[in-house]
PDB file of C-alpha atoms in Angstrom:
ATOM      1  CA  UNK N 251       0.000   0.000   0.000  1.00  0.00           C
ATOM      2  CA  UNK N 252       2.733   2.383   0.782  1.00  0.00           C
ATOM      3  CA  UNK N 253       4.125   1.751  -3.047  1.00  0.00           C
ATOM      4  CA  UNK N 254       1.381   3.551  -4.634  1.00  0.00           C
ATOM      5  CA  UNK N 255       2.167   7.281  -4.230  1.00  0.00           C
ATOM      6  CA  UNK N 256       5.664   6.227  -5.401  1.00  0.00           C
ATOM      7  CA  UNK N 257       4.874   4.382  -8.233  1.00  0.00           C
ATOM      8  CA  UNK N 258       2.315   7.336  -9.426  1.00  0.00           C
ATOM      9  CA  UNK N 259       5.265   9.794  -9.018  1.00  0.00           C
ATOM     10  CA  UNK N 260       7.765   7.310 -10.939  1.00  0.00           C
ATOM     11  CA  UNK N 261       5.518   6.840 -13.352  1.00  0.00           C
ATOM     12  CA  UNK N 262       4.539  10.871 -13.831  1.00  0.00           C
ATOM     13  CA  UNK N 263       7.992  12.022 -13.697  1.00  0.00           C
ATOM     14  CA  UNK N 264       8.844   9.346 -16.276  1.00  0.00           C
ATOM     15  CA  UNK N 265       6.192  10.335 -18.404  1.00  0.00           C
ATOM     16  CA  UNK N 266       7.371  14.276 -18.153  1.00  0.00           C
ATOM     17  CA  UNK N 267      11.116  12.954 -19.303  1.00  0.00           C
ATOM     18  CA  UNK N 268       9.344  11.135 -22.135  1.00  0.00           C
ATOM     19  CA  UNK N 269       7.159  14.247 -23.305  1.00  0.00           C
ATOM     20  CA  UNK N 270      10.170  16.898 -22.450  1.00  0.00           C
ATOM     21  CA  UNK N 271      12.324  15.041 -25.022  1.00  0.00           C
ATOM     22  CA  UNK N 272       9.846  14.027 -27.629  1.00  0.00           C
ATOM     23  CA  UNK N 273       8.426  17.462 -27.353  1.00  0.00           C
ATOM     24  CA  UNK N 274      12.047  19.051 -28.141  1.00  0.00           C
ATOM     25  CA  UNK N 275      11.186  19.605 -31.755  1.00  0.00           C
ATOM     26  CA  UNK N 276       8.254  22.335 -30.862  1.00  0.00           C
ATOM     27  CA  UNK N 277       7.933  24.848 -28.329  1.00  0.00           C
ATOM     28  CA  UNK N 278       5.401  22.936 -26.157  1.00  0.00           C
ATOM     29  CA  UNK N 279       6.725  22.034 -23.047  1.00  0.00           C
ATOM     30  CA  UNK N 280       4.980  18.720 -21.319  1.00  0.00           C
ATOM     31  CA  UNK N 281       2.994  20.409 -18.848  1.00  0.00           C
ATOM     32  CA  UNK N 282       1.511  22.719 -21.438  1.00  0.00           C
ATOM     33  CA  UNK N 283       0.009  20.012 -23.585  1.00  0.00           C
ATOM     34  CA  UNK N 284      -3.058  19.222 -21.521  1.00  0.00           C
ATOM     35  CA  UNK N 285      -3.763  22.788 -21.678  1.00  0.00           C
ATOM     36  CA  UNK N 286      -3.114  22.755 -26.111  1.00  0.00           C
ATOM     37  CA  UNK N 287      -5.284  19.488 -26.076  1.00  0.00           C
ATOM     38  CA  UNK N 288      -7.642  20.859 -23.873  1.00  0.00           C
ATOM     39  CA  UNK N 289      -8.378  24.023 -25.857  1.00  0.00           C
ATOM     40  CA  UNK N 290      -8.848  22.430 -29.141  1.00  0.00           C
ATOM     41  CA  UNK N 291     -11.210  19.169 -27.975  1.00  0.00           C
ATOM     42  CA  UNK N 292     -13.077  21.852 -26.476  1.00  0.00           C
ATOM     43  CA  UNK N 293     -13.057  25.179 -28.703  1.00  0.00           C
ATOM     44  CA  UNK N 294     -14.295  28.362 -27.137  1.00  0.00           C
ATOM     45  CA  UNK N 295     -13.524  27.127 -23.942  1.00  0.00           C
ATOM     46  CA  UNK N 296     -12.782  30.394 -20.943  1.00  0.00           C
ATOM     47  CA  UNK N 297      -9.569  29.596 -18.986  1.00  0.00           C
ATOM     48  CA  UNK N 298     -11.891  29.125 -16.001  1.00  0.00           C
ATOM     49  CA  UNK N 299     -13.228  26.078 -17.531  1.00  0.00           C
ATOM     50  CA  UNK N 300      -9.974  25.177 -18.510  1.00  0.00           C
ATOM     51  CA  UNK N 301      -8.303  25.524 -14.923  1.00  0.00           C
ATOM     52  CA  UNK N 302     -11.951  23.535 -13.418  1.00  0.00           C
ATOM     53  CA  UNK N 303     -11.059  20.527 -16.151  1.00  0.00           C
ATOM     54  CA  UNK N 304      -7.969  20.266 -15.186  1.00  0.00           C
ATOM     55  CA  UNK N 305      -7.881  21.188 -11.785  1.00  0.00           C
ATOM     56  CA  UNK N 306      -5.115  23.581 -12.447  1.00  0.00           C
ATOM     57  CA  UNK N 307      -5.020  27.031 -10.434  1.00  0.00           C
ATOM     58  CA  UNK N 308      -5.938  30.202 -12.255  1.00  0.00           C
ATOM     59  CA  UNK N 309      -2.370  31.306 -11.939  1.00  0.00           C
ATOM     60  CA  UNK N 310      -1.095  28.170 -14.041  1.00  0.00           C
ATOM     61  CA  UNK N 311      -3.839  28.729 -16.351  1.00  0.00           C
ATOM     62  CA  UNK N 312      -2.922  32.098 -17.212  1.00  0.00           C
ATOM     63  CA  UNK N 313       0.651  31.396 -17.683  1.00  0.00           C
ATOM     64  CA  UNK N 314       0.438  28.485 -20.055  1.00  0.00           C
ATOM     65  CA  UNK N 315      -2.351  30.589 -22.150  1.00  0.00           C
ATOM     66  CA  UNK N 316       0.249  33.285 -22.154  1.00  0.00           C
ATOM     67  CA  UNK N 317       3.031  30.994 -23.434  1.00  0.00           C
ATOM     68  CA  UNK N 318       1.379  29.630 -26.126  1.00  0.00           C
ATOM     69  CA  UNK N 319      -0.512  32.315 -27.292  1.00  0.00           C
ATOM     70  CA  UNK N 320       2.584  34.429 -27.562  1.00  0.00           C
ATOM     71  CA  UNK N 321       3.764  31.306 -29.791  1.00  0.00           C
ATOM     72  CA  UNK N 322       1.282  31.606 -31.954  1.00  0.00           C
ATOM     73  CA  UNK N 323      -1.000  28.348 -30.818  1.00  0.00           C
ATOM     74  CA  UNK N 324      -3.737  30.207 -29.500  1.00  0.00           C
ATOM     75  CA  UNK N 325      -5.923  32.804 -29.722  1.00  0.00           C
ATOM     76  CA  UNK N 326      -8.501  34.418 -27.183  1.00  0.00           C
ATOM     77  CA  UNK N 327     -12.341  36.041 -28.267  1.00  0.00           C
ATOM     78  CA  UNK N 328     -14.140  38.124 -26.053  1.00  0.00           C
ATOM     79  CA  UNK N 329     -17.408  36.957 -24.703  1.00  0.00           C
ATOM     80  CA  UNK N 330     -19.985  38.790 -26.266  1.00  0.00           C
ATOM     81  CA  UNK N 331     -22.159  39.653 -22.881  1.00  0.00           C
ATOM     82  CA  UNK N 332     -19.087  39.530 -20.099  1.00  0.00           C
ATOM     83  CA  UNK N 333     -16.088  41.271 -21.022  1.00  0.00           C
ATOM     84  CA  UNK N 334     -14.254  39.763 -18.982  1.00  0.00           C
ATOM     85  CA  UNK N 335     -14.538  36.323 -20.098  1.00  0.00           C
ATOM     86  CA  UNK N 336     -12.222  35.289 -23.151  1.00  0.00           C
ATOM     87  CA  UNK N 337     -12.646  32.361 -25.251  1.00  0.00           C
ATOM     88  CA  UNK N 338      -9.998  30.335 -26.479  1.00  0.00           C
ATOM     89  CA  UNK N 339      -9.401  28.473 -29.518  1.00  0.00           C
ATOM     90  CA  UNK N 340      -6.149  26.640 -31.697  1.00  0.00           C
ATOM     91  CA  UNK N 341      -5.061  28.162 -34.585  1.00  0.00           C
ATOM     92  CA  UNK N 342      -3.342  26.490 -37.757  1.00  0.00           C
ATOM     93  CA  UNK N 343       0.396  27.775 -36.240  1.00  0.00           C
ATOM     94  CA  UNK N 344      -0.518  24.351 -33.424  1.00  0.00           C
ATOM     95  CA  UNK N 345      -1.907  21.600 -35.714  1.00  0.00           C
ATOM     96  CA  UNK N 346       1.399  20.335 -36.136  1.00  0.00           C
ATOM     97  CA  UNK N 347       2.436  20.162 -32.490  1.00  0.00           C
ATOM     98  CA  UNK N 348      -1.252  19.068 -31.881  1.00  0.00           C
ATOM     99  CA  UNK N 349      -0.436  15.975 -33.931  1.00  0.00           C
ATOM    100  CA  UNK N 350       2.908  15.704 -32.321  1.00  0.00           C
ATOM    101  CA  UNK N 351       1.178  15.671 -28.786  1.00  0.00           C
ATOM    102  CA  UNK N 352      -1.895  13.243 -29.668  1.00  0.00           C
ATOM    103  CA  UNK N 353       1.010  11.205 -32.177  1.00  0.00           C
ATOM    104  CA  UNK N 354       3.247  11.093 -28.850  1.00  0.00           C
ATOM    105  CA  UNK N 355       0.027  10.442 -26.281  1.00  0.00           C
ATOM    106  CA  UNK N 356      -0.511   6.921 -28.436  1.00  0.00           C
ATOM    107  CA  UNK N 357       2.832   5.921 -27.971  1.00  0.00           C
ATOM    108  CA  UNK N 358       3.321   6.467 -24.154  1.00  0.00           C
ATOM    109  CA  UNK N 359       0.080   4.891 -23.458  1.00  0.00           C
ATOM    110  CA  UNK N 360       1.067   1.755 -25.426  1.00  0.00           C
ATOM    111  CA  UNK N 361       4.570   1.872 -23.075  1.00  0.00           C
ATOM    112  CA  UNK N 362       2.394   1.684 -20.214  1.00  0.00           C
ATOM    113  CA  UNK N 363      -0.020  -1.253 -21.100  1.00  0.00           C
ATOM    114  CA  UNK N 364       2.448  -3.146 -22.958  1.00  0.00           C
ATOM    115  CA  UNK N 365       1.559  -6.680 -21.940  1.00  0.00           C
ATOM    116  CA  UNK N 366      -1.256  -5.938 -20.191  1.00  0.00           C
ATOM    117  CA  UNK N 367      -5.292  -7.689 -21.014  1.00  0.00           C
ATOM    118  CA  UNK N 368      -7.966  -5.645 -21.841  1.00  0.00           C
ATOM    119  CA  UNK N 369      -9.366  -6.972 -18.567  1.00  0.00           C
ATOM    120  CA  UNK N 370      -6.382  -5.266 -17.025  1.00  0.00           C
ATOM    121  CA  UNK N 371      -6.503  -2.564 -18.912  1.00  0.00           C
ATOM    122  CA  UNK N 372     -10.099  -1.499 -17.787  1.00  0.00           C
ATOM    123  CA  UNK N 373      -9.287  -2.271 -14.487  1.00  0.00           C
ATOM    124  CA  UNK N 374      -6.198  -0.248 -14.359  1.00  0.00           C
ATOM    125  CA  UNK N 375      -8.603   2.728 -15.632  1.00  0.00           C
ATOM    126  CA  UNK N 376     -11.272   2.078 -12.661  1.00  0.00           C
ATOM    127  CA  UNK N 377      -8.661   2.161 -10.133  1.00  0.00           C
ATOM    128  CA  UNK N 378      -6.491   5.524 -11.298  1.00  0.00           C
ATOM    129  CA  UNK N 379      -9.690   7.171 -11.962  1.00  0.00           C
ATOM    130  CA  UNK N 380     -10.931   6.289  -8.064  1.00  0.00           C
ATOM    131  CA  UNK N 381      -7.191   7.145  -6.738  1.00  0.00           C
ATOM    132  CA  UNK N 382      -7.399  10.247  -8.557  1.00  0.00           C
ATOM    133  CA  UNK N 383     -10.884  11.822  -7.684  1.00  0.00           C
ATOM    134  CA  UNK N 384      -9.740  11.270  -4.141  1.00  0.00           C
ATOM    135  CA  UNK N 385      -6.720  13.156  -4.364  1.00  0.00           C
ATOM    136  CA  UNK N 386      -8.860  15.800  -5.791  1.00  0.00           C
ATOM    137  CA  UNK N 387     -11.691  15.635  -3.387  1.00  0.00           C
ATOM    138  CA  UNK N 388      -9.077  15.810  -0.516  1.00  0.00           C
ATOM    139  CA  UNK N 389      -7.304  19.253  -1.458  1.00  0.00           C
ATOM    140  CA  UNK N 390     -10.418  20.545  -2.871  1.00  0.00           C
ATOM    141  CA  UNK N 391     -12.324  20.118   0.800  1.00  0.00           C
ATOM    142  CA  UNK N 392      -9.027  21.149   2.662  1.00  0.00           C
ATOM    143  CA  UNK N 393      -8.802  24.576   0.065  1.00  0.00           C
ATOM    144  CA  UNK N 394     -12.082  25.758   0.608  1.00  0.00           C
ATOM    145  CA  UNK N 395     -11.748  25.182   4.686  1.00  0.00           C
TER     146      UNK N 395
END
């Protein structure tokens, strides 16, 4: 039991190494691309939505929006009744890293099952998906204390 915090970190850090060097080629670092993903499965999304999806804070948000837009990837529309809401959408300048990133995704994710059933597989899913809305539910109740 006291393995699986460790083997989640091995296995995220790992997974950072993997996307910082396959990611070398563009200017998308590997904690930006769930934000670039993000933005175009979902276009017209505010970074509010973003930062709830992701459970990222604003902060985080704001900079990786800032990044890439200055690069080119993104671009923000006001929303037409509030202002102060901005929408956000890909532009052509990303579809190659976009293909990169979802090109790159595939791969990693067939590392990580390799040899494993579809039985396995679906379990595997359950479980991280379980481990992971309690770490979320934890510092979400403990934030708003």
């Amino acid at each position: 039991m006291k393995k699986i915090s460790r083997m989640i970190s091995v296995i995220h850090r790992q997974g950072m190494r993997f996307f910082d060097c396959s990611l070398s080629k563009t200017e998308i670092g590997p904690g930006q691309q769930f934000f670039l993903i993000c933005i175009h499965e979902n276009p017209g999304i505010s970074m509010q939505q973003l930062a709830q999806k992701g459970h990222f804070d604003k902060g985080t948000v704001t900079k990786a929006v800032r990044k890439m837009e200055d690069q080119g990837y993104l671009r923000r529309e006001p929303d037409d009744c509030d202002k102060r809401i901005h929408h956000l959408f890909t532009t052509q300048e990303a579809e190659p890293a976009l293909q990169t990133i979802y090109d790159l995704r595939e791969k990693w994710n067939k590392i990580l099952l390799k040899d494993l059933t579809q039985e396995e597989i679906r379990q595997a899913e359950l479980l991280l998906t379980k481990i992971s809305d309690n770490a979320y539910s934890y510092i979400e109740k403990r934030r708003v204390k």
